[in-house]
């Protein structure tokens, strides 16, 4: 089994990465292969609704989204993690996810999705909901925790 993990934070080893790394340790104990992609500091533009992906099978913008698409398709699960900015997920991550989910036509219904939000104070539940909608719309089972999948703190 393989799980692709997406770090939506611009801080490569900040709070969001720390949460992903803790999950990574558990996956490894269970013999599950993981890979973390850091997208939060990348120059990723939003979807422009050109529909080119419907003809070619990939996004017209040749960046990390197309690289991640094949990794996502080969994975059994996807974990998406984001810091909370103004009670929502990082805008770069949302642009990445919009394009990733829209441009990939493969069946996602049995890939498990999980999200994690990291905040200093509030906005965790709104961000958690925002990230989980990608999974729900795609028919992916959503892995939850004992409580909201969120972490609090101003430092890793």
JSON list of C-alpha atoms in Angstrom, two decimals:
[
{"chain": "A", "resi": 1, "resn": "UNK", "atom": "CA", "xyz": [0.00, 0.00, 0.00]},
{"chain": "A", "resi": 2, "resn": "UNK", "atom": "CA", "xyz": [1.04, 3.57, -0.62]},
{"chain": "A", "resi": 3, "resn": "UNK", "atom": "CA", "xyz": [-0.17, 6.91, 0.75]},
{"chain": "A", "resi": 4, "resn": "UNK", "atom": "CA", "xyz": [0.62, 10.23, -0.89]},
{"chain": "A", "resi": 5, "resn": "UNK", "atom": "CA", "xyz": [0.85, 13.09, 1.61]},
{"chain": "A", "resi": 6, "resn": "UNK", "atom": "CA", "xyz": [0.49, 16.73, 0.55]},
{"chain": "A", "resi": 7, "resn": "UNK", "atom": "CA", "xyz": [2.00, 19.47, 2.71]},
{"chain": "A", "resi": 8, "resn": "UNK", "atom": "CA", "xyz": [0.18, 22.71, 1.93]},
{"chain": "A", "resi": 9, "resn": "UNK", "atom": "CA", "xyz": [2.35, 24.84, 4.17]},
{"chain": "A", "resi": 10, "resn": "UNK", "atom": "CA", "xyz": [4.97, 27.23, 2.81]},
{"chain": "A", "resi": 11, "resn": "UNK", "atom": "CA", "xyz": [7.10, 26.22, 5.82]},
{"chain": "A", "resi": 12, "resn": "UNK", "atom": "CA", "xyz": [8.64, 22.93, 4.78]},
{"chain": "A", "resi": 13, "resn": "UNK", "atom": "CA", "xyz": [9.18, 21.70, 8.35]},
{"chain": "A", "resi": 14, "resn": "UNK", "atom": "CA", "xyz": [6.65, 23.68, 10.38]},
{"chain": "A", "resi": 15, "resn": "UNK", "atom": "CA", "xyz": [3.55, 22.58, 12.29]},
{"chain": "A", "resi": 16, "resn": "UNK", "atom": "CA", "xyz": [1.82, 21.09, 9.26]},
{"chain": "A", "resi": 17, "resn": "UNK", "atom": "CA", "xyz": [4.86, 19.00, 8.36]},
{"chain": "A", "resi": 18, "resn": "UNK", "atom": "CA", "xyz": [5.15, 17.87, 12.01]},
{"chain": "A", "resi": 19, "resn": "UNK", "atom": "CA", "xyz": [1.58, 16.54, 11.88]},
{"chain": "A", "resi": 20, "resn": "UNK", "atom": "CA", "xyz": [2.28, 14.73, 8.60]},
{"chain": "A", "resi": 21, "resn": "UNK", "atom": "CA", "xyz": [5.53, 13.32, 9.95]},
{"chain": "A", "resi": 22, "resn": "UNK", "atom": "CA", "xyz": [3.70, 11.87, 12.97]},
{"chain": "A", "resi": 23, "resn": "UNK", "atom": "CA", "xyz": [1.24, 10.17, 10.60]},
{"chain": "A", "resi": 24, "resn": "UNK", "atom": "CA", "xyz": [4.14, 9.00, 8.44]},
{"chain": "A", "resi": 25, "resn": "UNK", "atom": "CA", "xyz": [5.69, 7.19, 11.42]},
{"chain": "A", "resi": 26, "resn": "UNK", "atom": "CA", "xyz": [2.43, 5.29, 12.03]},
{"chain": "A", "resi": 27, "resn": "UNK", "atom": "CA", "xyz": [2.07, 4.37, 8.36]},
{"chain": "A", "resi": 28, "resn": "UNK", "atom": "CA", "xyz": [5.65, 3.07, 8.29]},
{"chain": "A", "resi": 29, "resn": "UNK", "atom": "CA", "xyz": [5.00, 0.89, 11.37]},
{"chain": "A", "resi": 30, "resn": "UNK", "atom": "CA", "xyz": [2.10, -0.64, 9.44]},
{"chain": "A", "resi": 31, "resn": "UNK", "atom": "CA", "xyz": [4.28, -1.27, 6.38]},
{"chain": "A", "resi": 32, "resn": "UNK", "atom": "CA", "xyz": [2.60, 1.44, 4.31]},
{"chain": "A", "resi": 33, "resn": "UNK", "atom": "CA", "xyz": [4.84, 3.36, 1.93]},
{"chain": "A", "resi": 34, "resn": "UNK", "atom": "CA", "xyz": [4.55, 7.16, 2.08]},
{"chain": "A", "resi": 35, "resn": "UNK", "atom": "CA", "xyz": [5.72, 10.16, 0.14]},
{"chain": "A", "resi": 36, "resn": "UNK", "atom": "CA", "xyz": [5.35, 13.78, 1.20]},
{"chain": "A", "resi": 37, "resn": "UNK", "atom": "CA", "xyz": [5.02, 16.46, -1.48]},
{"chain": "A", "resi": 38, "resn": "UNK", "atom": "CA", "xyz": [5.59, 20.04, -0.36]},
{"chain": "A", "resi": 39, "resn": "UNK", "atom": "CA", "xyz": [3.35, 22.33, -2.39]},
{"chain": "A", "resi": 40, "resn": "UNK", "atom": "CA", "xyz": [2.72, 25.31, -0.08]},
{"chain": "A", "resi": 41, "resn": "UNK", "atom": "CA", "xyz": [5.74, 27.29, -1.24]},
{"chain": "A", "resi": 42, "resn": "UNK", "atom": "CA", "xyz": [5.39, 26.50, -4.96]},
{"chain": "A", "resi": 43, "resn": "UNK", "atom": "CA", "xyz": [4.13, 28.87, -7.63]},
{"chain": "A", "resi": 44, "resn": "UNK", "atom": "CA", "xyz": [0.84, 27.12, -8.41]},
{"chain": "A", "resi": 45, "resn": "UNK", "atom": "CA", "xyz": [-1.87, 29.04, -10.19]},
{"chain": "A", "resi": 46, "resn": "UNK", "atom": "CA", "xyz": [-5.56, 28.34, -10.04]},
{"chain": "A", "resi": 47, "resn": "UNK", "atom": "CA", "xyz": [-7.71, 26.60, -12.63]},
{"chain": "A", "resi": 48, "resn": "UNK", "atom": "CA", "xyz": [-8.77, 28.78, -15.58]},
{"chain": "A", "resi": 49, "resn": "UNK", "atom": "CA", "xyz": [-11.51, 26.41, -16.80]},
{"chain": "A", "resi": 50, "resn": "UNK", "atom": "CA", "xyz": [-9.87, 25.96, -20.21]},
{"chain": "A", "resi": 51, "resn": "UNK", "atom": "CA", "xyz": [-11.02, 22.30, -20.30]},
{"chain": "A", "resi": 52, "resn": "UNK", "atom": "CA", "xyz": [-7.74, 21.25, -21.94]},
{"chain": "A", "resi": 53, "resn": "UNK", "atom": "CA", "xyz": [-7.41, 18.47, -19.35]},
{"chain": "A", "resi": 54, "resn": "UNK", "atom": "CA", "xyz": [-10.59, 16.86, -20.67]},
{"chain": "A", "resi": 55, "resn": "UNK", "atom": "CA", "xyz": [-8.92, 16.49, -24.07]},
{"chain": "A", "resi": 56, "resn": "UNK", "atom": "CA", "xyz": [-5.34, 15.67, -23.06]},
{"chain": "A", "resi": 57, "resn": "UNK", "atom": "CA", "xyz": [-5.77, 13.99, -19.66]},
{"chain": "A", "resi": 58, "resn": "UNK", "atom": "CA", "xyz": [-3.51, 16.49, -17.91]},
{"chain": "A", "resi": 59, "resn": "UNK", "atom": "CA", "xyz": [-3.57, 20.12, -16.84]},
{"chain": "A", "resi": 60, "resn": "UNK", "atom": "CA", "xyz": [-2.46, 22.67, -19.42]},
{"chain": "A", "resi": 61, "resn": "UNK", "atom": "CA", "xyz": [-0.15, 24.25, -16.80]},
{"chain": "A", "resi": 62, "resn": "UNK", "atom": "CA", "xyz": [2.81, 21.89, -16.65]},
{"chain": "A", "resi": 63, "resn": "UNK", "atom": "CA", "xyz": [3.82, 22.14, -13.02]},
{"chain": "A", "resi": 64, "resn": "UNK", "atom": "CA", "xyz": [3.69, 20.09, -9.83]},
{"chain": "A", "resi": 65, "resn": "UNK", "atom": "CA", "xyz": [0.00, 19.27, -10.35]},
{"chain": "A", "resi": 66, "resn": "UNK", "atom": "CA", "xyz": [0.76, 17.00, -13.31]},
{"chain": "A", "resi": 67, "resn": "UNK", "atom": "CA", "xyz": [3.65, 15.42, -11.41]},
{"chain": "A", "resi": 68, "resn": "UNK", "atom": "CA", "xyz": [1.38, 14.71, -8.45]},
{"chain": "A", "resi": 69, "resn": "UNK", "atom": "CA", "xyz": [-1.43, 13.33, -10.65]},
{"chain": "A", "resi": 70, "resn": "UNK", "atom": "CA", "xyz": [0.44, 10.14, -11.53]},
{"chain": "A", "resi": 71, "resn": "UNK", "atom": "CA", "xyz": [1.53, 9.70, -7.90]},
{"chain": "A", "resi": 72, "resn": "UNK", "atom": "CA", "xyz": [-2.06, 10.17, -6.75]},
{"chain": "A", "resi": 73, "resn": "UNK", "atom": "CA", "xyz": [-3.31, 7.61, -9.25]},
{"chain": "A", "resi": 74, "resn": "UNK", "atom": "CA", "xyz": [-0.71, 5.07, -8.07]},
{"chain": "A", "resi": 75, "resn": "UNK", "atom": "CA", "xyz": [-1.57, 5.63, -4.39]},
{"chain": "A", "resi": 76, "resn": "UNK", "atom": "CA", "xyz": [-4.14, 3.90, -2.22]},
{"chain": "A", "resi": 77, "resn": "UNK", "atom": "CA", "xyz": [-4.70, 6.96, -0.07]},
{"chain": "A", "resi": 78, "resn": "UNK", "atom": "CA", "xyz": [-4.20, 10.70, 0.05]},
{"chain": "A", "resi": 79, "resn": "UNK", "atom": "CA", "xyz": [-3.50, 12.86, 3.10]},
{"chain": "A", "resi": 80, "resn": "UNK", "atom": "CA", "xyz": [-3.82, 16.61, 2.64]},
{"chain": "A", "resi": 81, "resn": "UNK", "atom": "CA", "xyz": [-2.53, 18.96, 5.33]},
{"chain": "A", "resi": 82, "resn": "UNK", "atom": "CA", "xyz": [-2.74, 22.73, 5.53]},
{"chain": "A", "resi": 83, "resn": "UNK", "atom": "CA", "xyz": [-2.12, 25.59, 7.88]},
{"chain": "A", "resi": 84, "resn": "UNK", "atom": "CA", "xyz": [-5.17, 27.74, 8.58]},
{"chain": "A", "resi": 85, "resn": "UNK", "atom": "CA", "xyz": [-5.15, 31.22, 7.05]},
{"chain": "A", "resi": 86, "resn": "UNK", "atom": "CA", "xyz": [-8.19, 33.38, 7.81]},
{"chain": "A", "resi": 87, "resn": "UNK", "atom": "CA", "xyz": [-10.29, 30.33, 8.74]},
{"chain": "A", "resi": 88, "resn": "UNK", "atom": "CA", "xyz": [-9.50, 28.42, 5.55]},
{"chain": "A", "resi": 89, "resn": "UNK", "atom": "CA", "xyz": [-6.75, 26.33, 3.99]},
{"chain": "A", "resi": 90, "resn": "UNK", "atom": "CA", "xyz": [-3.71, 27.86, 2.27]},
{"chain": "A", "resi": 91, "resn": "UNK", "atom": "CA", "xyz": [-4.73, 29.33, -1.11]},
{"chain": "A", "resi": 92, "resn": "UNK", "atom": "CA", "xyz": [-1.82, 27.70, -2.93]},
{"chain": "A", "resi": 93, "resn": "UNK", "atom": "CA", "xyz": [-2.96, 24.31, -1.69]},
{"chain": "A", "resi": 94, "resn": "UNK", "atom": "CA", "xyz": [-6.55, 24.98, -2.76]},
{"chain": "A", "resi": 95, "resn": "UNK", "atom": "CA", "xyz": [-5.40, 25.95, -6.26]},
{"chain": "A", "resi": 96, "resn": "UNK", "atom": "CA", "xyz": [-3.32, 22.75, -6.34]},
{"chain": "A", "resi": 97, "resn": "UNK", "atom": "CA", "xyz": [-6.24, 20.58, -5.20]},
{"chain": "A", "resi": 98, "resn": "UNK", "atom": "CA", "xyz": [-8.76, 22.24, -7.54]},
{"chain": "A", "resi": 99, "resn": "UNK", "atom": "CA", "xyz": [-6.54, 21.46, -10.51]},
{"chain": "A", "resi": 100, "resn": "UNK", "atom": "CA", "xyz": [-5.45, 18.02, -9.28]},
{"chain": "A", "resi": 101, "resn": "UNK", "atom": "CA", "xyz": [-8.96, 16.73, -8.70]},
{"chain": "A", "resi": 102, "resn": "UNK", "atom": "CA", "xyz": [-10.48, 18.37, -11.78]},
{"chain": "A", "resi": 103, "resn": "UNK", "atom": "CA", "xyz": [-7.78, 17.37, -14.26]},
{"chain": "A", "resi": 104, "resn": "UNK", "atom": "CA", "xyz": [-7.52, 13.71, -13.22]},
{"chain": "A", "resi": 105, "resn": "UNK", "atom": "CA", "xyz": [-10.16, 11.49, -14.74]},
{"chain": "A", "resi": 106, "resn": "UNK", "atom": "CA", "xyz": [-9.23, 8.24, -12.99]},
{"chain": "A", "resi": 107, "resn": "UNK", "atom": "CA", "xyz": [-11.58, 6.55, -10.52]},
{"chain": "A", "resi": 108, "resn": "UNK", "atom": "CA", "xyz": [-10.93, 7.73, -6.97]},
{"chain": "A", "resi": 109, "resn": "UNK", "atom": "CA", "xyz": [-13.82, 5.94, -5.24]},
{"chain": "A", "resi": 110, "resn": "UNK", "atom": "CA", "xyz": [-11.75, 3.43, -3.27]},
{"chain": "A", "resi": 111, "resn": "UNK", "atom": "CA", "xyz": [-8.81, 5.70, -2.42]},
{"chain": "A", "resi": 112, "resn": "UNK", "atom": "CA", "xyz": [-8.98, 6.77, 1.22]},
{"chain": "A", "resi": 113, "resn": "UNK", "atom": "CA", "xyz": [-8.68, 10.50, 1.95]},
{"chain": "A", "resi": 114, "resn": "UNK", "atom": "CA", "xyz": [-7.69, 12.24, 5.16]},
{"chain": "A", "resi": 115, "resn": "UNK", "atom": "CA", "xyz": [-7.09, 15.88, 5.99]},
{"chain": "A", "resi": 116, "resn": "UNK", "atom": "CA", "xyz": [-5.27, 17.72, 8.73]},
{"chain": "A", "resi": 117, "resn": "UNK", "atom": "CA", "xyz": [-5.44, 21.41, 9.59]},
{"chain": "A", "resi": 118, "resn": "UNK", "atom": "CA", "xyz": [-2.90, 23.29, 11.71]},
{"chain": "A", "resi": 119, "resn": "UNK", "atom": "CA", "xyz": [-3.80, 26.53, 13.48]},
{"chain": "A", "resi": 120, "resn": "UNK", "atom": "CA", "xyz": [-2.56, 28.82, 16.18]},
{"chain": "A", "resi": 121, "resn": "UNK", "atom": "CA", "xyz": [-6.13, 29.54, 17.26]},
{"chain": "A", "resi": 122, "resn": "UNK", "atom": "CA", "xyz": [-9.39, 29.09, 15.33]},
{"chain": "A", "resi": 123, "resn": "UNK", "atom": "CA", "xyz": [-10.51, 28.03, 11.88]},
{"chain": "A", "resi": 124, "resn": "UNK", "atom": "CA", "xyz": [-9.68, 24.34, 12.16]},
{"chain": "A", "resi": 125, "resn": "UNK", "atom": "CA", "xyz": [-13.17, 22.98, 11.57]},
{"chain": "A", "resi": 126, "resn": "UNK", "atom": "CA", "xyz": [-13.78, 25.23, 8.54]},
{"chain": "A", "resi": 127, "resn": "UNK", "atom": "CA", "xyz": [-10.45, 24.22, 6.98]},
{"chain": "A", "resi": 128, "resn": "UNK", "atom": "CA", "xyz": [-11.01, 20.55, 7.80]},
{"chain": "A", "resi": 129, "resn": "UNK", "atom": "CA", "xyz": [-14.41, 20.71, 6.09]},
{"chain": "A", "resi": 130, "resn": "UNK", "atom": "CA", "xyz": [-12.98, 22.56, 3.08]},
{"chain": "A", "resi": 131, "resn": "UNK", "atom": "CA", "xyz": [-10.28, 19.91, 2.53]},
{"chain": "A", "resi": 132, "resn": "UNK", "atom": "CA", "xyz": [-12.61, 16.94, 3.03]},
{"chain": "A", "resi": 133, "resn": "UNK", "atom": "CA", "xyz": [-14.98, 18.17, 0.32]},
{"chain": "A", "resi": 134, "resn": "UNK", "atom": "CA", "xyz": [-12.48, 17.08, -2.34]},
{"chain": "A", "resi": 135, "resn": "UNK", "atom": "CA", "xyz": [-12.74, 13.52, -1.05]},
{"chain": "A", "resi": 136, "resn": "UNK", "atom": "CA", "xyz": [-16.51, 13.53, -0.64]},
{"chain": "A", "resi": 137, "resn": "UNK", "atom": "CA", "xyz": [-17.16, 14.95, -4.10]},
{"chain": "A", "resi": 138, "resn": "UNK", "atom": "CA", "xyz": [-14.87, 12.25, -5.56]},
{"chain": "A", "resi": 139, "resn": "UNK", "atom": "CA", "xyz": [-16.58, 9.41, -3.69]},
{"chain": "A", "resi": 140, "resn": "UNK", "atom": "CA", "xyz": [-13.51, 8.71, -1.58]},
{"chain": "A", "resi": 141, "resn": "UNK", "atom": "CA", "xyz": [-13.93, 7.24, 1.90]},
{"chain": "A", "resi": 142, "resn": "UNK", "atom": "CA", "xyz": [-12.83, 9.83, 4.47]},
{"chain": "A", "resi": 143, "resn": "UNK", "atom": "CA", "xyz": [-10.60, 8.69, 7.33]},
{"chain": "A", "resi": 144, "resn": "UNK", "atom": "CA", "xyz": [-11.39, 10.59, 10.48]},
{"chain": "A", "resi": 145, "resn": "UNK", "atom": "CA", "xyz": [-9.80, 10.71, 13.90]},
{"chain": "A", "resi": 146, "resn": "UNK", "atom": "CA", "xyz": [-11.13, 10.60, 17.42]},
{"chain": "A", "resi": 147, "resn": "UNK", "atom": "CA", "xyz": [-11.76, 14.31, 17.11]},
{"chain": "A", "resi": 148, "resn": "UNK", "atom": "CA", "xyz": [-11.25, 16.95, 14.39]},
{"chain": "A", "resi": 149, "resn": "UNK", "atom": "CA", "xyz": [-8.02, 16.22, 12.56]},
{"chain": "A", "resi": 150, "resn": "UNK", "atom": "CA", "xyz": [-6.40, 19.41, 13.73]},
{"chain": "A", "resi": 151, "resn": "UNK", "atom": "CA", "xyz": [-3.39, 20.58, 15.67]},
{"chain": "A", "resi": 152, "resn": "UNK", "atom": "CA", "xyz": [-2.83, 23.80, 17.59]},
{"chain": "A", "resi": 153, "resn": "UNK", "atom": "CA", "xyz": [0.39, 25.66, 18.10]},
{"chain": "A", "resi": 154, "resn": "UNK", "atom": "CA", "xyz": [2.58, 28.55, 17.00]},
{"chain": "A", "resi": 155, "resn": "UNK", "atom": "CA", "xyz": [5.75, 26.44, 16.65]},
{"chain": "A", "resi": 156, "resn": "UNK", "atom": "CA", "xyz": [6.52, 22.88, 15.55]}
]
